[in-house]
CSV table of C-alpha atoms and ligand atoms in Angstrom, one decimal:
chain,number,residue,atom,x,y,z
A,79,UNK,CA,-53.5,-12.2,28.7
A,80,UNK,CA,-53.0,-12.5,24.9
A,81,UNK,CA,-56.1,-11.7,22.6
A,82,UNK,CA,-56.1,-13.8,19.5
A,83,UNK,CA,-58.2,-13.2,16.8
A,84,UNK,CA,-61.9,-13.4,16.4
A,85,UNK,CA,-61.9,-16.3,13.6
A,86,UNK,CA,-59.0,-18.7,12.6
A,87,UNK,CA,-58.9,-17.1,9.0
A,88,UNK,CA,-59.3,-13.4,10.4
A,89,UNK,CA,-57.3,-11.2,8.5
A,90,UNK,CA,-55.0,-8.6,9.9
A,91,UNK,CA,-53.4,-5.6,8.5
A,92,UNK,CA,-50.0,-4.1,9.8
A,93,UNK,CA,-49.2,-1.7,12.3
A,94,UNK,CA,-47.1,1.4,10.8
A,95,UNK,CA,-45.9,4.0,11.9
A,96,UNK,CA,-47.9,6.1,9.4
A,97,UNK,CA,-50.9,4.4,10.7
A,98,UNK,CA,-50.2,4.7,14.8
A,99,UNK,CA,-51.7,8.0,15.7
A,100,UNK,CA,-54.7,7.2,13.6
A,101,UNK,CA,-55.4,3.6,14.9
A,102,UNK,CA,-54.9,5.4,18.6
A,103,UNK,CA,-57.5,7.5,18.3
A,104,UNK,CA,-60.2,5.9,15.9
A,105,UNK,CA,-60.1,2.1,16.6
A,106,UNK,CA,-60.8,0.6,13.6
A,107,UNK,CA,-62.5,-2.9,13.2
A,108,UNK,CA,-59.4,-4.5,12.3
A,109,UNK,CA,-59.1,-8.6,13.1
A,110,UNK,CA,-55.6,-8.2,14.4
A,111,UNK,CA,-52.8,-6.4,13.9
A,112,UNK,CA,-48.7,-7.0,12.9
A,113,UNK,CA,-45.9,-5.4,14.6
A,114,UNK,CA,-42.6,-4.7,13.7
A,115,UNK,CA,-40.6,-4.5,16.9
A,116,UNK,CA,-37.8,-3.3,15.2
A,117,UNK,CA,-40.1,0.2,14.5
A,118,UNK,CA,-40.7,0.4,18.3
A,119,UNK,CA,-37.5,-0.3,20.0
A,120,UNK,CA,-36.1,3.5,19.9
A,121,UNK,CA,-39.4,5.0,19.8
A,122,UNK,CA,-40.7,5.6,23.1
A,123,UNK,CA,-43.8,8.0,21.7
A,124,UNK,CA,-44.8,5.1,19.2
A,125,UNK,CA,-44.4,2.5,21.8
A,126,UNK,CA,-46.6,4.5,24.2
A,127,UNK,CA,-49.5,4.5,21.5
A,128,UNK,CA,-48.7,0.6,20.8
A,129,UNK,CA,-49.1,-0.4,24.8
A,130,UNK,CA,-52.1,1.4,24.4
A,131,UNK,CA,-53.4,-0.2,21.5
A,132,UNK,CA,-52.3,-3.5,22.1
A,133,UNK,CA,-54.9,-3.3,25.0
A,134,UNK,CA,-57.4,-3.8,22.5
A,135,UNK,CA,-56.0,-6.3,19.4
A,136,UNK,CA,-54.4,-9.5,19.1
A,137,UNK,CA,-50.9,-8.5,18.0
A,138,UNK,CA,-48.7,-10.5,16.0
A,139,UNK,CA,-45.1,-9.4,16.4
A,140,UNK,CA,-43.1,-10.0,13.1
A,141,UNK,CA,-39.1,-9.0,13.3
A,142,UNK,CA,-37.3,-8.2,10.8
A,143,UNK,CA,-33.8,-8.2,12.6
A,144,UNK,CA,-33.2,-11.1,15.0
A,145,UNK,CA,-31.4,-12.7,11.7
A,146,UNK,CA,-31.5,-16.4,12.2
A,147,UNK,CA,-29.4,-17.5,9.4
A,148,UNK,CA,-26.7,-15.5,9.8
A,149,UNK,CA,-23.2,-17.8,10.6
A,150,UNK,CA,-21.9,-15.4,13.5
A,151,UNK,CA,-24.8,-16.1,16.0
A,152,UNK,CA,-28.4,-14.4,17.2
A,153,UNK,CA,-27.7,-10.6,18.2
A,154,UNK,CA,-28.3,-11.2,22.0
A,155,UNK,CA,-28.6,-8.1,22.6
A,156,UNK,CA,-31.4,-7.5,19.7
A,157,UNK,CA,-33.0,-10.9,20.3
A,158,UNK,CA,-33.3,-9.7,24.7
A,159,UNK,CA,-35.0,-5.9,23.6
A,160,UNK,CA,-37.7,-8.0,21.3
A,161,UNK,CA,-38.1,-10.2,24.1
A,162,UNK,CA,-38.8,-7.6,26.6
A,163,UNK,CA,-41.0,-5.7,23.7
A,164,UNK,CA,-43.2,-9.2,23.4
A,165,UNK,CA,-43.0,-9.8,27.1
A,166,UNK,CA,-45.2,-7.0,27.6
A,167,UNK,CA,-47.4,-6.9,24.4
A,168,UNK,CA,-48.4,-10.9,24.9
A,169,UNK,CA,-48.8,-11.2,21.1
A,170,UNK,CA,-50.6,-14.3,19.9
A,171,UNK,CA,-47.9,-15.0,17.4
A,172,UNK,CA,-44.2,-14.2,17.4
A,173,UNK,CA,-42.0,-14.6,13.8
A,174,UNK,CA,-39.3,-14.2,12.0
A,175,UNK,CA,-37.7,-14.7,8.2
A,176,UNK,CA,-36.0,-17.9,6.7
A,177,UNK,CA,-32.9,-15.5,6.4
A,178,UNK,CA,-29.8,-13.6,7.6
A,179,UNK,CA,-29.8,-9.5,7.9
A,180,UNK,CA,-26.8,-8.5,9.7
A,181,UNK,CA,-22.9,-9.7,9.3
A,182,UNK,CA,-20.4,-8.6,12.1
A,183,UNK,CA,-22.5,-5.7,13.3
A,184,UNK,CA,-23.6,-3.9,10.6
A,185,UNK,CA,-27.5,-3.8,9.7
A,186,UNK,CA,-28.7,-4.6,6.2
A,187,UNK,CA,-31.4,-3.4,4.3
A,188,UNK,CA,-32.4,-6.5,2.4
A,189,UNK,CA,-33.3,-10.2,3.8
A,190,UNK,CA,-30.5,-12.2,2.2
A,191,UNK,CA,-30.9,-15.8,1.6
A,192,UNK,CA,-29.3,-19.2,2.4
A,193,UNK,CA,-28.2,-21.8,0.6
A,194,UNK,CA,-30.3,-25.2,1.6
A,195,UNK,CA,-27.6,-27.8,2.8
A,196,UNK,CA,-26.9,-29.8,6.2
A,197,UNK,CA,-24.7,-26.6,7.3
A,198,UNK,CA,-27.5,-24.0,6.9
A,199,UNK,CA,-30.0,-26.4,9.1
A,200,UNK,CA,-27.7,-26.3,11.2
A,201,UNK,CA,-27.3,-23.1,12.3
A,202,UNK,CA,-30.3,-21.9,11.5
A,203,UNK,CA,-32.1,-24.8,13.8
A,204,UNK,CA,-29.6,-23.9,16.6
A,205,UNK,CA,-30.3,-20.4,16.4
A,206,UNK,CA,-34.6,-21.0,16.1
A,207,UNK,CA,-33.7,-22.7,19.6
A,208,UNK,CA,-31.8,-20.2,21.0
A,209,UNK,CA,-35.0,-17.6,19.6
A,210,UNK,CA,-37.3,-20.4,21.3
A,211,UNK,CA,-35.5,-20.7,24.7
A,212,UNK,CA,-35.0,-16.7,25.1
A,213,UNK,CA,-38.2,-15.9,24.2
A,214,UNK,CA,-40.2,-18.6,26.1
A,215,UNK,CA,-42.5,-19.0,23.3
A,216,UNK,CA,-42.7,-20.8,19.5
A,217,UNK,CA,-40.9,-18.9,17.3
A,218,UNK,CA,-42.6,-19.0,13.4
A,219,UNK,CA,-40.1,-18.9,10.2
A,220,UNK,CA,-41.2,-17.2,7.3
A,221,UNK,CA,-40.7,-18.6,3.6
A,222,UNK,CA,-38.3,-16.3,1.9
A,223,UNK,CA,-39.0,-14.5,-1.7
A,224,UNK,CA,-36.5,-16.0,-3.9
A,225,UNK,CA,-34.3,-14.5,-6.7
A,226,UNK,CA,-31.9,-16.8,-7.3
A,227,UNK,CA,-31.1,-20.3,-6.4
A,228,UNK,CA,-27.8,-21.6,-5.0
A,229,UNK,CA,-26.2,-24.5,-6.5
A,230,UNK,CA,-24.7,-26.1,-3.9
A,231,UNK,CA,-28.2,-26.8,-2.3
A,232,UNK,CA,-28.7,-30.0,-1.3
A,233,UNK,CA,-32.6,-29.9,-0.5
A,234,UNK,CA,-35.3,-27.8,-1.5
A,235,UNK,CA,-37.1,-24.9,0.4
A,236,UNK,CA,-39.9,-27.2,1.8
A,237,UNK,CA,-37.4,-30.0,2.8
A,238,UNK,CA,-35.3,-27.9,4.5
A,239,UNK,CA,-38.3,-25.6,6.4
A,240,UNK,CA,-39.7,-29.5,7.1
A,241,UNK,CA,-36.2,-30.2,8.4
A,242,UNK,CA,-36.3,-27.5,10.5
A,243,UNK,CA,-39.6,-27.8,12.2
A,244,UNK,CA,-39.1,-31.7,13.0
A,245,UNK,CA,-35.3,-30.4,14.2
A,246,UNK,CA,-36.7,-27.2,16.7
A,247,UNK,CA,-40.6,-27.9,17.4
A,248,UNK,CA,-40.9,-24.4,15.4
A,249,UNK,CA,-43.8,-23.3,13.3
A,250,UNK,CA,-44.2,-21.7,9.6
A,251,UNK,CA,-45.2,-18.2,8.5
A,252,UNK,CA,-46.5,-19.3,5.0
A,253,UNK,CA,-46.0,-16.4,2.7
A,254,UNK,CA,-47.9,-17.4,0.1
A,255,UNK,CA,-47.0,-14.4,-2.4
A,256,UNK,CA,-43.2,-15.2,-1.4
A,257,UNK,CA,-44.7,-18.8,-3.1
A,258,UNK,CA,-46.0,-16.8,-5.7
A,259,UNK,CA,-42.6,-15.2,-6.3
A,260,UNK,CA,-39.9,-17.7,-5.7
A,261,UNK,CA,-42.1,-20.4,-8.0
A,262,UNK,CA,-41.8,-17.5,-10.8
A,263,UNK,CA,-38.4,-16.5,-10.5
A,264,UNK,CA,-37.0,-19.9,-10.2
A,265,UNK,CA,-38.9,-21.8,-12.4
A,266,UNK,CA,-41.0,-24.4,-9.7
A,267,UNK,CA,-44.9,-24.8,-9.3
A,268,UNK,CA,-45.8,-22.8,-6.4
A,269,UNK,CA,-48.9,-25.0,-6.2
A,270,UNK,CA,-46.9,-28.2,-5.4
A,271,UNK,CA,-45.0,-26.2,-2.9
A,272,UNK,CA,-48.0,-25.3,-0.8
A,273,UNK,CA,-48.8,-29.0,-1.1
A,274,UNK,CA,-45.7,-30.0,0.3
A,275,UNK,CA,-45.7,-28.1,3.4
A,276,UNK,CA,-46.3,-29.6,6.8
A,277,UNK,CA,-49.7,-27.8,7.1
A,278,UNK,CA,-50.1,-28.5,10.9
A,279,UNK,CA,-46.9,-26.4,11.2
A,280,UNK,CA,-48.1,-23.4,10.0
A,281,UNK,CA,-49.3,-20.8,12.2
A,282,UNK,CA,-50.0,-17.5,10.0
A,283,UNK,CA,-49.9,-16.7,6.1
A,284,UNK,CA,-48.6,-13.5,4.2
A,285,UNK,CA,-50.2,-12.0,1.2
A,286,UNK,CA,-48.3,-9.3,-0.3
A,287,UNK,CA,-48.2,-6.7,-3.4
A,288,UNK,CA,-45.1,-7.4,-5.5
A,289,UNK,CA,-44.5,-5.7,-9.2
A,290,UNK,CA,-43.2,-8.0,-12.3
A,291,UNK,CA,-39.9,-6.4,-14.5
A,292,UNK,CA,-38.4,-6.9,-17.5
A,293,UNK,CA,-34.8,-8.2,-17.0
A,294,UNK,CA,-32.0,-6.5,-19.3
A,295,UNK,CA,-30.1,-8.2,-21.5
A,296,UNK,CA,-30.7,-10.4,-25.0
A,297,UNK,CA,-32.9,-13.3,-24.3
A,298,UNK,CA,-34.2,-11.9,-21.2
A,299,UNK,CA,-37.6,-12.5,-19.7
A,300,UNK,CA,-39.3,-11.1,-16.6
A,301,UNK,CA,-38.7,-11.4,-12.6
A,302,UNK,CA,-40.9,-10.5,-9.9
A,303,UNK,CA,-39.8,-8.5,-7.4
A,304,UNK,CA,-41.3,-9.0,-3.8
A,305,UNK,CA,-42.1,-4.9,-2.9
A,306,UNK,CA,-45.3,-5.1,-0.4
A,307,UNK,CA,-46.4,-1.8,-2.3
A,308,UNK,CA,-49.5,-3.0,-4.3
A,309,UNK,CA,-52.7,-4.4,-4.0
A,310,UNK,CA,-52.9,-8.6,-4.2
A,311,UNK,CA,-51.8,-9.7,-7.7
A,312,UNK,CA,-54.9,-12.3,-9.0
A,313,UNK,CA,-52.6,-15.1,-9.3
A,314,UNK,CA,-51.3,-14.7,-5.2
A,315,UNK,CA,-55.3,-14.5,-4.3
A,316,UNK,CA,-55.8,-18.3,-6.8
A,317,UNK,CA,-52.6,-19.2,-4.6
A,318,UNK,CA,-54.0,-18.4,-1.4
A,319,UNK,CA,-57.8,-20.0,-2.4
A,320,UNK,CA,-55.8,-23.4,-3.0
A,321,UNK,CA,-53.7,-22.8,1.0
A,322,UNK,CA,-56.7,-22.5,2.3
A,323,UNK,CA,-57.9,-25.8,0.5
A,324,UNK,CA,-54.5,-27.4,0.9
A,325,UNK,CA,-53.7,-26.3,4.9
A,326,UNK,CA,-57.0,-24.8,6.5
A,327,UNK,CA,-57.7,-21.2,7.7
A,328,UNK,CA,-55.7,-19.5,9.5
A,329,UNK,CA,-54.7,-15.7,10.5
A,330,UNK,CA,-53.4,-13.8,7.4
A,331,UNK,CA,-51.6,-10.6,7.3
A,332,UNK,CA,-52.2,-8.2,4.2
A,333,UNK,CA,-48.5,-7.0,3.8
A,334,UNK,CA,-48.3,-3.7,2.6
A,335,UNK,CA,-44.4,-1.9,3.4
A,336,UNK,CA,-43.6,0.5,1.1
A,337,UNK,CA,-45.9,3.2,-0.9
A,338,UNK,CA,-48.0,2.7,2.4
A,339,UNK,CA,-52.0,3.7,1.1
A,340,UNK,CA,-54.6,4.5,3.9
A,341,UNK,CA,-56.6,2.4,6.4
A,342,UNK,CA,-59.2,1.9,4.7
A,343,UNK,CA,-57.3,0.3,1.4
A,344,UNK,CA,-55.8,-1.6,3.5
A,345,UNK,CA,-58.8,-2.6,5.5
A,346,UNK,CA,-60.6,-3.5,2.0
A,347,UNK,CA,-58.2,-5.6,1.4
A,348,UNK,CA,-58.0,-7.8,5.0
A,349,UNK,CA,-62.0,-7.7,3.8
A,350,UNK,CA,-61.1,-9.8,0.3
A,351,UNK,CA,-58.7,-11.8,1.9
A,352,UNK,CA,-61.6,-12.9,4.6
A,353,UNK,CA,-64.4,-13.4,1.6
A,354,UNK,CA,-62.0,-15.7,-0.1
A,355,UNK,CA,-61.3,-17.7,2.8
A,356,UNK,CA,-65.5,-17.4,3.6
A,357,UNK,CA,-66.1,-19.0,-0.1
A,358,UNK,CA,-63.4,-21.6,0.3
A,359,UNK,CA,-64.6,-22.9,3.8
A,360,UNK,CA,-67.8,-22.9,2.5
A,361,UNK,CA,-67.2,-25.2,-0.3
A,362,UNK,CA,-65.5,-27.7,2.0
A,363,UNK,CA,-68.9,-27.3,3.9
A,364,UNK,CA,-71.3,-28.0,0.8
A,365,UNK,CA,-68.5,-30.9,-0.3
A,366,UNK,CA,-69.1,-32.3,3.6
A,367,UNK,CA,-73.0,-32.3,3.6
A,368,UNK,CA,-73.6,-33.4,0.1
A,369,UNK,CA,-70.5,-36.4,0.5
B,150,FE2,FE1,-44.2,-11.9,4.3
């Protein structure tokens, strides 16, 4: 039976590799935990120590390679070994990005974006169904990080991730310092986009690290590049404070990928993330008793 977490806003942290061995054998008081099938499939030692732990956590199962937007089709074959993965972990949440990884076989390292017309929502609701059906459970898209737009989109991000929840019955992953991000680098008020989400949709939120650069060139200014190697910029936790407001609790994963820092930063973290959401419930509360 699948755990779910202790508190609709509990945060979680995610499982790594560099973590396993040490979340085996001390347990620590972590509200839930995120997966990466993709880390488990060929790894029968680390998927031991998972089975094992999973006996213990809510799991959230996040994939980074069943590739819904890609034109050529779901990898069956990928999509049937995270079925059999979740199968057996019973996570409380399964999801996947608002993006395409693989062409024709080969793997790719980066999440690669979609242009937002009637063709995309097409294929990528046809392929959130196919996810849906094999899986036998609601399948959560997750709001890219944006560096560039395409011109020959004919809706906006929120338009088209509305589309695609009224079109599949699928939910949202809000990444709300993907929000962050994409409203920087493309010039749009990430406030206005929380706003405009369908809040009932969404099932989890991301908060991740994510370093600003200088572009090169005359005239150029700065981008923000998504890395999930620092702690919460201020201006994603201000974000996140207004979700909260805007959509309601609910579980949120501290995203941390690359220059991976120990438990317990990451722990601390999941600990601000639950304060802020503590503060901002409680205002609604005082607003409630003294309306
Ligand atoms: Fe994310």
């Amino acid at each position: 039976m699948s755990r779910t977490p202790h508190a609709l806003a509990a945060a979680g942290i995610g499982l790594r590799l560099q973590h396993i061995a040490e979340v085996a054998a001390t347990r620590p008081r972590a509200a839930w935990l995120e997966i990466h099938p993709e880390n488990f499939l060929a790894n029968p030692h680390a998927r031991e120590l998972l089975e094992d732990i999973a006996s213990d956590y809510p799991i959230s199962v996040h994939s980074v390679g069943v590739s819904n937007g890609r034109a050529d089709g779901v990898d069956c074959g990928h999509l049937a070994r995270v079925k059999e993965l979740v199968d057996r972990i019973d996570p409380f949440l399964v999801s996947g990005h608002l993006a395409w990884s693989t062409h024709e076989g080969e793997y790719l390292n980066d999440l690669l974006p979609l242009p937002y017309d009637r063709e995309s929502l097409e294929t990528l609701a046809a392929h959130v169904d196919e996810v849906q059906q094999t899986l036998g459970r609601l399948y959560h898209v997750e709001n890219p990080s944006n560096y560039l737009g395409f011109t020959g989109s004919t809706m906006t991000e929120v338009e088209f991730l509305t589309e695609l929840v009224a079109r599949t019955g699928c939910r949202l992953l809000c990444d709300v310092s993907n929000v962050h991000v994409s409203g920087f680098n493309l010039g749009y008020d990430p406030y206005a986009y929380i706003d405009g989400l369908p809040a009932e949709a969404i099932g989890e939120m991301h908060l991740g690290g994510f370093v600003v650069e200088d572009e090169d060139g005359p005239g150029a200014g700065q981008v923000i590049i998504d890395t999930h190697s620092r702690p919460i910029d201020a201006a994603a936790w201000d974000l996140y404070a207004h979700a909260l407001r805007r959509i309601g609790p609910r579980p949120t994963l501290i995203e941390w990928d690359n220059e991976i820092p120990t438990l317990a930063t990451l722990m601390a973290e999941a600990g601000r993330a639950e304060r802020v959401a503590a503060e901002v419930l409680g205002e609604g509360q005082r607003r409630a008793a003294a309306g």
